[in-house]
XYZ file of C-alpha atoms in Angstrom:
535
model
C 57.325 94.012 135.159
C 57.642 96.489 138.013
C 60.061 99.371 138.179
C 61.153 98.196 141.621
C 62.089 94.774 140.208
C 64.110 96.376 137.417
C 65.868 98.625 139.894
C 66.718 95.647 142.080
C 68.122 93.710 139.114
C 70.242 96.655 138.069
C 71.651 97.090 141.579
C 72.428 93.387 141.742
C 74.202 93.465 138.368
C 76.260 96.469 139.413
C 77.332 94.679 142.580
C 78.243 91.495 140.696
C 80.217 93.383 138.026
C 82.407 95.266 140.467
C 86.004 94.060 140.324
C 86.998 93.180 143.902
C 90.644 93.776 143.009
C 90.022 96.986 141.086
C 90.615 100.526 142.294
C 88.166 103.307 141.536
C 89.590 106.481 139.978
C 87.979 108.256 142.928
C 90.131 106.304 145.392
C 93.326 105.450 143.533
C 96.606 106.674 144.981
C 98.689 108.704 142.496
C 101.614 106.323 143.058
C 99.650 103.624 141.255
C 99.378 105.819 138.150
C 102.874 107.300 138.159
C 104.924 104.424 136.758
C 102.463 103.797 133.914
C 102.446 107.440 132.829
C 106.235 107.695 132.931
C 107.077 104.378 131.271
C 104.552 104.736 128.460
C 105.631 108.311 127.740
C 109.277 107.282 127.722
C 108.744 104.319 125.412
C 106.954 106.584 122.955
C 110.103 108.720 122.747
C 112.180 105.716 121.708
C 109.459 104.331 119.441
C 109.653 107.536 117.404
C 113.240 108.660 117.823
C 114.802 105.244 117.272
C 112.027 104.212 114.899
C 110.634 105.905 111.831
C 111.794 109.413 112.709
C 115.364 108.091 112.839
C 114.725 107.226 109.205
C 113.377 110.684 108.378
C 116.368 112.345 110.054
C 118.741 109.877 108.379
C 120.318 108.421 111.482
C 119.377 104.914 110.384
C 117.745 103.152 107.472
C 116.123 99.736 107.202
C 117.347 97.195 104.675
C 113.957 95.477 104.465
C 110.309 96.384 105.066
C 111.512 99.953 104.773
C 108.449 101.894 103.604
C 107.598 103.839 106.748
C 111.183 104.210 107.913
C 113.077 105.107 104.749
C 110.422 106.327 102.341
C 107.844 108.174 104.524
C 105.122 105.790 103.375
C 102.657 107.127 105.944
C 98.923 107.616 105.830
C 96.922 107.159 109.022
C 98.845 107.849 112.218
C 96.974 107.489 115.494
C 97.347 109.678 118.569
C 95.181 107.365 120.695
C 98.155 106.158 122.746
C 99.077 109.705 123.736
C 95.551 110.522 124.840
C 95.390 107.264 126.815
C 98.472 108.399 128.742
C 96.937 111.831 129.248
C 93.749 110.319 130.680
C 95.754 108.316 133.228
C 97.816 111.383 133.969
C 94.664 113.437 134.493
C 93.432 110.968 137.107
C 96.832 111.149 138.809
C 96.675 114.937 138.875
C 93.121 115.112 140.221
C 93.900 112.605 142.986
C 97.112 114.467 143.852
C 95.134 117.686 144.225
C 92.498 115.973 146.362
C 95.183 114.383 148.564
C 97.297 117.564 148.686
C 100.419 115.923 147.234
C 102.418 118.685 145.529
C 105.083 116.346 144.143
C 102.564 114.272 142.216
C 100.766 117.414 141.079
C 104.006 118.816 139.705
C 104.984 115.615 137.918
C 101.511 115.330 136.400
C 101.745 118.904 135.100
C 105.129 118.162 133.519
C 103.852 115.003 131.857
C 100.671 116.716 130.654
C 102.841 119.346 129.012
C 105.165 116.701 127.597
C 102.459 114.579 126.001
C 100.368 117.444 124.678
C 103.646 118.830 123.341
C 104.277 115.616 121.437
C 100.745 115.639 120.024
C 100.860 119.204 118.728
C 104.464 118.871 117.522
C 103.568 115.752 115.545
C 100.110 116.606 114.212
C 99.484 120.354 114.653
C 96.105 121.570 115.949
C 94.531 119.005 118.282
C 91.882 118.525 120.986
C 93.253 120.203 124.102
C 90.896 122.313 126.228
C 88.094 119.704 126.278
C 90.184 116.681 125.308
C 90.035 114.955 128.702
C 86.453 115.834 129.677
C 84.512 112.938 128.110
C 83.188 111.830 131.511
C 81.310 115.126 131.742
C 79.243 114.268 128.674
C 77.970 116.659 126.032
C 79.121 116.975 122.420
C 81.685 119.632 123.312
C 83.467 117.003 125.441
C 82.712 113.807 123.513
C 83.607 115.426 120.183
C 86.029 118.129 121.272
C 87.119 121.022 119.135
C 90.718 121.129 117.926
C 92.557 123.948 119.684
C 94.941 125.913 117.504
C 98.600 125.132 117.910
C 99.481 128.504 119.426
C 96.889 127.974 122.180
C 98.305 124.524 122.942
C 101.872 125.832 123.197
C 100.713 128.587 125.558
C 98.986 125.967 127.716
C 102.100 123.786 127.738
C 104.274 126.663 128.909
C 101.719 127.601 131.585
C 101.670 124.008 132.894
C 105.460 123.905 133.064
C 105.577 127.237 134.886
C 103.034 125.952 137.401
C 104.912 122.659 137.773
C 108.103 124.490 138.739
C 106.170 126.427 141.374
C 104.280 123.447 142.776
C 107.365 121.221 142.973
C 109.148 123.895 145.007
C 106.414 123.962 147.668
C 107.454 120.876 149.590
C 110.765 119.351 148.600
C 110.183 116.433 150.975
C 106.775 115.354 149.758
C 108.051 112.735 147.343
C 110.164 111.011 149.950
C 107.258 111.095 152.405
C 105.123 109.247 149.887
C 107.837 106.610 149.295
C 107.612 106.729 145.511
C 111.225 105.905 144.672
C 110.256 102.781 142.724
C 107.391 104.317 140.796
C 109.279 107.428 139.669
C 111.336 105.649 137.023
C 112.907 108.896 135.809
C 114.157 110.763 138.878
C 113.452 108.455 141.830
C 111.304 111.009 143.644
C 113.603 114.036 143.450
C 111.518 117.249 143.187
C 114.519 119.424 142.292
C 115.347 117.326 139.249
C 111.723 117.420 138.152
C 111.910 121.220 138.352
C 115.017 121.071 136.155
C 113.086 118.945 133.666
C 110.098 121.311 133.691
C 112.218 124.401 133.095
C 114.331 122.702 130.433
C 111.120 121.836 128.617
C 110.156 125.509 128.839
C 113.401 126.335 127.029
C 112.577 123.713 124.394
C 109.109 125.074 123.716
C 110.088 128.711 123.775
C 112.674 127.917 121.094
C 110.098 125.837 119.219
C 107.845 128.879 118.755
C 110.672 131.392 118.259
C 110.045 131.645 114.509
C 106.456 132.725 115.161
C 106.724 134.525 118.505
C 110.329 135.747 118.794
C 109.666 138.366 121.485
C 107.763 135.875 123.645
C 110.479 133.248 123.165
C 113.267 135.674 124.043
C 111.521 136.942 127.162
C 110.758 133.408 128.349
C 114.255 132.055 127.835
C 115.930 135.112 129.359
C 113.596 134.866 132.388
C 114.665 131.281 133.044
C 118.381 131.792 132.478
C 118.409 135.028 134.468
C 116.900 133.435 137.590
C 118.755 130.153 138.142
C 117.596 129.640 141.738
C 113.967 130.116 140.801
C 114.339 128.200 137.528
C 116.912 125.397 137.835
C 117.623 123.655 134.519
C 119.354 120.493 133.324
C 122.988 121.531 132.950
C 124.864 118.237 133.388
C 124.209 114.696 132.220
C 123.577 113.546 135.798
C 120.270 115.438 135.617
C 119.147 114.159 132.190
C 115.539 112.979 132.093
C 115.979 109.308 131.173
C 114.349 105.938 131.699
C 116.215 102.634 131.643
C 114.809 99.389 130.247
C 114.417 96.517 132.706
C 114.000 93.794 130.063
C 111.546 91.616 131.983
C 109.440 91.218 128.862
C 109.541 92.309 125.233
C 107.486 95.354 126.245
C 110.170 96.393 128.755
C 113.160 95.763 126.482
C 114.975 97.950 123.978
C 112.895 97.686 120.774
C 115.585 96.233 118.495
C 116.847 93.552 120.877
C 117.036 89.925 119.806
C 116.452 88.433 123.260
C 112.705 88.397 122.713
C 112.879 88.698 118.913
C 114.357 85.221 118.446
C 115.319 85.695 114.822
C 117.051 88.975 115.567
C 115.281 90.514 112.580
C 114.557 93.812 114.321
C 118.264 94.284 115.020
C 119.599 93.127 111.659
C 117.022 95.132 109.716
C 118.170 98.502 111.121
C 121.464 99.777 109.712
C 123.384 103.036 109.850
C 122.402 105.758 107.386
C 125.060 107.100 105.065
C 124.171 110.695 105.978
C 125.038 110.276 109.655
C 128.023 108.011 108.981
C 129.545 110.591 106.647
C 128.911 113.392 109.143
C 130.648 111.427 111.883
C 133.570 110.313 109.736
C 134.358 113.766 108.341
C 134.557 115.085 111.911
C 136.557 112.142 113.291
C 133.679 111.807 115.722
C 134.345 109.177 118.415
C 130.624 108.457 118.825
C 130.623 106.431 115.612
C 132.373 103.533 117.341
C 129.733 103.585 120.088
C 126.696 103.661 117.810
C 127.828 101.596 114.812
C 129.527 98.331 113.980
C 132.225 98.159 111.352
C 131.135 96.428 108.159
C 131.245 92.649 108.432
C 132.614 92.212 104.927
C 134.533 95.173 103.440
C 134.724 95.538 99.644
C 137.874 95.786 97.570
C 137.310 96.778 93.942
C 140.497 96.864 91.892
C 141.592 96.835 88.245
C 144.489 94.624 89.257
C 142.206 91.715 90.108
C 141.671 89.059 87.454
C 138.553 89.447 85.341
C 135.373 87.934 86.805
C 136.771 88.009 90.339
C 134.050 87.999 92.987
C 135.209 86.143 96.070
C 135.531 86.480 99.831
C 138.955 85.829 101.327
C 139.641 86.310 105.056
C 136.433 88.280 105.504
C 137.067 90.685 102.608
C 135.152 90.599 99.334
C 137.339 91.154 96.272
C 135.575 92.259 93.083
C 136.906 93.106 89.655
C 135.212 96.104 87.945
C 133.697 93.898 85.250
C 131.499 92.320 87.927
C 129.823 95.643 88.802
C 126.784 96.589 86.681
C 127.126 100.005 84.997
C 125.869 102.926 87.101
C 125.634 100.969 90.357
C 127.115 102.974 93.270
C 129.267 101.286 95.860
C 131.322 102.225 98.906
C 134.671 100.571 99.660
C 135.332 102.234 103.027
C 137.005 99.461 105.064
C 135.386 100.462 108.370
C 132.010 102.207 108.279
C 129.497 102.274 105.434
C 126.002 103.709 105.703
C 122.880 102.814 103.754
C 121.861 105.845 101.627
C 118.436 107.327 102.457
C 115.561 105.755 100.519
C 118.092 104.194 98.149
C 115.574 101.890 96.498
C 112.620 99.623 97.004
C 114.926 96.779 98.055
C 117.649 98.632 100.006
C 119.193 95.348 101.152
C 120.815 95.132 97.714
C 122.934 98.259 98.227
C 126.723 98.023 97.952
C 126.681 94.914 95.771
C 125.045 92.748 98.421
C 124.459 89.404 96.718
C 121.817 88.214 99.174
C 119.377 91.071 98.763
C 115.842 90.475 99.962
C 113.237 91.837 102.326
C 114.653 91.679 105.832
C 117.992 90.126 104.876
C 121.158 91.367 106.541
C 123.580 93.412 104.452
C 127.189 92.552 105.398
C 128.557 95.453 103.321
C 126.760 98.131 105.382
C 127.383 98.979 109.032
C 124.916 97.564 111.509
C 123.950 99.554 114.568
C 126.056 98.745 117.626
C 125.848 95.234 119.015
C 124.631 96.685 122.316
C 121.239 97.181 120.642
C 120.862 93.403 120.467
C 120.431 93.411 124.225
C 117.257 93.850 126.224
C 118.893 96.298 128.628
C 122.150 98.142 129.142
C 123.603 101.288 130.706
C 123.302 103.247 127.455
C 119.924 101.857 126.375
C 117.868 104.696 127.797
C 114.785 106.592 126.739
C 115.991 110.199 126.718
C 113.210 112.719 127.281
C 115.469 115.753 127.765
C 119.205 116.229 128.175
C 121.924 118.650 129.161
C 123.204 118.523 125.589
C 119.858 119.728 124.248
C 119.624 122.507 126.852
C 123.079 123.846 126.026
C 122.377 123.772 122.294
C 119.112 125.674 122.850
C 120.985 128.304 124.841
C 123.740 128.478 122.219
C 121.094 129.203 119.596
C 119.501 131.817 121.855
C 122.912 133.463 122.236
C 123.366 133.487 118.456
C 120.039 135.347 118.342
C 121.551 138.023 120.577
C 119.533 137.060 123.653
C 120.952 137.531 127.161
C 121.788 133.925 128.007
C 125.572 133.865 127.994
C 128.132 133.069 125.333
C 127.160 131.008 122.274
C 130.496 129.209 122.020
C 130.488 128.304 125.714
C 127.056 126.715 125.430
C 127.931 125.023 122.134
C 131.063 123.494 123.646
C 129.094 122.373 126.714
C 126.481 120.751 124.487
C 129.104 118.799 122.559
C 130.851 117.789 125.769
C 127.610 116.614 127.368
C 126.812 114.408 124.377
C 130.286 112.898 124.286
C 130.117 112.195 128.020
C 126.665 110.621 127.609
C 128.110 108.086 125.188
C 131.258 107.346 127.174
C 133.788 109.231 125.034
C 134.070 112.441 127.048
C 137.840 112.002 127.317
C 138.069 112.867 123.598
C 136.233 116.181 123.978
C 139.249 118.494 123.673
C 140.671 116.702 120.632
C 137.256 116.681 118.974
C 136.719 120.413 119.415
C 140.245 121.115 118.213
C 139.275 119.645 114.834
C 136.410 120.307 112.451
C 133.901 120.497 115.310
C 135.503 123.733 116.516
C 132.800 126.397 116.866
C 132.409 128.542 113.759
C 129.517 130.701 114.943
C 126.933 129.432 112.460
C 123.445 128.126 113.144
C 124.041 125.332 110.638
C 126.961 123.920 112.620
C 125.103 124.247 115.907
C 121.944 122.489 114.692
C 124.014 119.821 112.934
C 125.755 119.002 116.209
C 122.398 118.967 117.956
C 121.133 116.579 115.249
C 124.083 114.256 115.858
C 123.503 114.408 119.625
C 119.855 113.405 119.167
C 120.783 109.799 118.330
C 117.914 107.505 119.482
C 115.849 110.651 120.230
C 115.632 111.937 116.660
C 112.175 113.467 117.047
C 113.713 116.638 118.506
C 116.066 116.823 115.528
C 113.051 116.600 113.214
C 111.361 119.500 114.946
C 114.587 121.532 114.706
C 114.955 120.701 111.017
C 111.427 121.899 110.327
C 112.031 125.344 111.815
C 115.662 125.892 110.683
C 116.198 123.795 107.551
C 119.286 122.228 109.167
C 120.874 119.871 108.631
C 120.219 120.284 104.913
C 118.882 116.780 104.302
C 117.620 115.537 100.944
C 115.046 112.839 100.378
C 116.213 109.661 98.674
C 115.136 108.366 95.273
C 112.484 105.977 96.618
C 110.895 108.477 99.034
C 107.230 109.393 98.538
C 108.199 113.026 97.921
C 111.392 114.833 97.011
C 111.346 116.591 100.394
C 111.228 115.520 104.025
C 107.781 115.361 105.689
C 106.744 117.953 108.274
C 103.937 116.355 110.321
C 101.789 113.284 110.841
C 98.489 112.715 109.060
C 95.305 113.061 111.086
C 93.911 109.543 111.455
C 90.824 108.488 109.544
C 88.816 107.621 112.669
C 89.091 111.205 113.872
C 88.192 112.571 110.452
C 85.106 110.345 110.393
C 83.814 110.472 113.965
C 84.759 114.073 114.773
C 84.474 115.269 111.201
C 83.427 118.895 111.668
C 86.129 119.767 114.184
C 88.795 117.711 112.422
C 88.129 119.329 109.064
C 88.389 122.795 110.595
C 91.867 121.834 111.751
C 92.750 120.357 108.356
C 91.676 123.548 106.629
C 93.989 125.583 108.864
C 96.997 123.676 107.499
C 99.040 125.343 104.777
C 99.735 123.378 101.610
C 103.217 123.298 100.094
C 104.667 122.297 96.753
C 104.819 118.700 98.042
C 101.314 118.135 99.452
C 99.739 116.824 96.240
C 98.007 114.375 95.922
C 97.133 114.295 99.646
C 95.350 117.605 99.883
C 95.727 119.622 103.065
C 95.858 116.622 105.426
C 99.354 115.832 104.215
C 102.627 115.019 105.901
C 104.043 117.847 103.779
C 101.564 120.523 104.934
C 102.602 123.209 107.399
C 100.973 123.610 110.812
C 100.813 127.028 112.476
C 104.327 126.861 113.934
C 105.848 126.795 110.418
C 103.429 128.987 108.508
C 105.007 132.196 107.235
C 108.507 131.246 108.401
C 109.827 130.103 105.013
C 111.250 126.991 106.685
C 112.270 124.403 105.849
C 110.909 124.950 102.333
């Protein structure tokens, strides 16, 4: 068979296999990539911060199928989705450069920083320098080395610095490109994207402050000291958020019952006792926004006849002889949380007679009924917020850095969170009570933890570096301490074994890593090593 014939066949096959409706990466307009990058990144925030990390940080617990959420029953967590986003984002950036579109370049830099930030925050060392170069071939690109975490953080900060500069070049470029519909976060506003970029710089400078305090101080002071050059998110109108359109289950809030016909996702998630207690002791008005009152309150009384166990007018009356010895219960008539990792069948807590995997528990507060819906004005993916920015600056002020007054920023952070959840009119009364600033890091981080509702991943990263709030693992948890990172997935350990194992060996074991070895959720990546936090 001749070479010419083979060549002709190959050309013919290539022609026939071209998708007439497809767009080559060499020709695609960045607008076509923008919505995908932004929506997928935003949904990942909610997937973590309203999902299993909400369990780790004890915002919520699940009453059934609770292993990953309540008990940290993790083993093989994949970062493939993040790298898929980064590949799309890389195409968007390269096309934006080729087409001389500074707005798209700036957004792509922000989202590259954001997604690489999530990867290194969650796993530690990771492919970075050569991670998106597979099309170039060669082992160094197909099986990339894991960059150390400090190198990744430096790259993230450099990207965000460049994004702020690029986005300032041509403030009208976004409008010229008519991208209002595809920019699902800021509707094509370059100034707000600059605010987002610089607010993320504040986040990451504070993230590394335990390891590089001088660098963190200089970076944060640079931003705060030059507000025209470095605008930041200072009010909730500039929060980086994405709403859910609810056209399909993929575009709806993840616990809704519109597409989950049995409502099991909604009924399975209930308030955690840790957060409920924190809100109640502070008379915090956000509890009524985030939680439902218990469907069936308990009344336990010695004055009831023996063997009483009945529901009358929506209240369950129980005589003490009907409670097994040593079984805890909570008779609060309004809000009751499910304790963290309370047991292998948490649906049985608080004397629930219908305990079972996935069953509703009428004696524990459900999350707000608004989370049944596919969409809503408060059902937003929150990538960064004014509340977070003010709490970061309050912490910087506590450190003695030149960023203003700690109490002023603390108060602004609390106010921003209350306004976000529609209870801003109670701000003055709230701060006049137990939430009044006491000048401690513990109080500041605890308020930041409360404000991270539905975005609990940031609270997890704060807990790791500060030890606050002082959370304890529940009795059914895999370890008697909270986890610190995700496991490297087995595919990476197998396919890219040499590079992956180098990264594993750079992790620091703790008293809780056994029997995992170094690739443990309880091992410390670089950002925690030598800090003494959180344990």
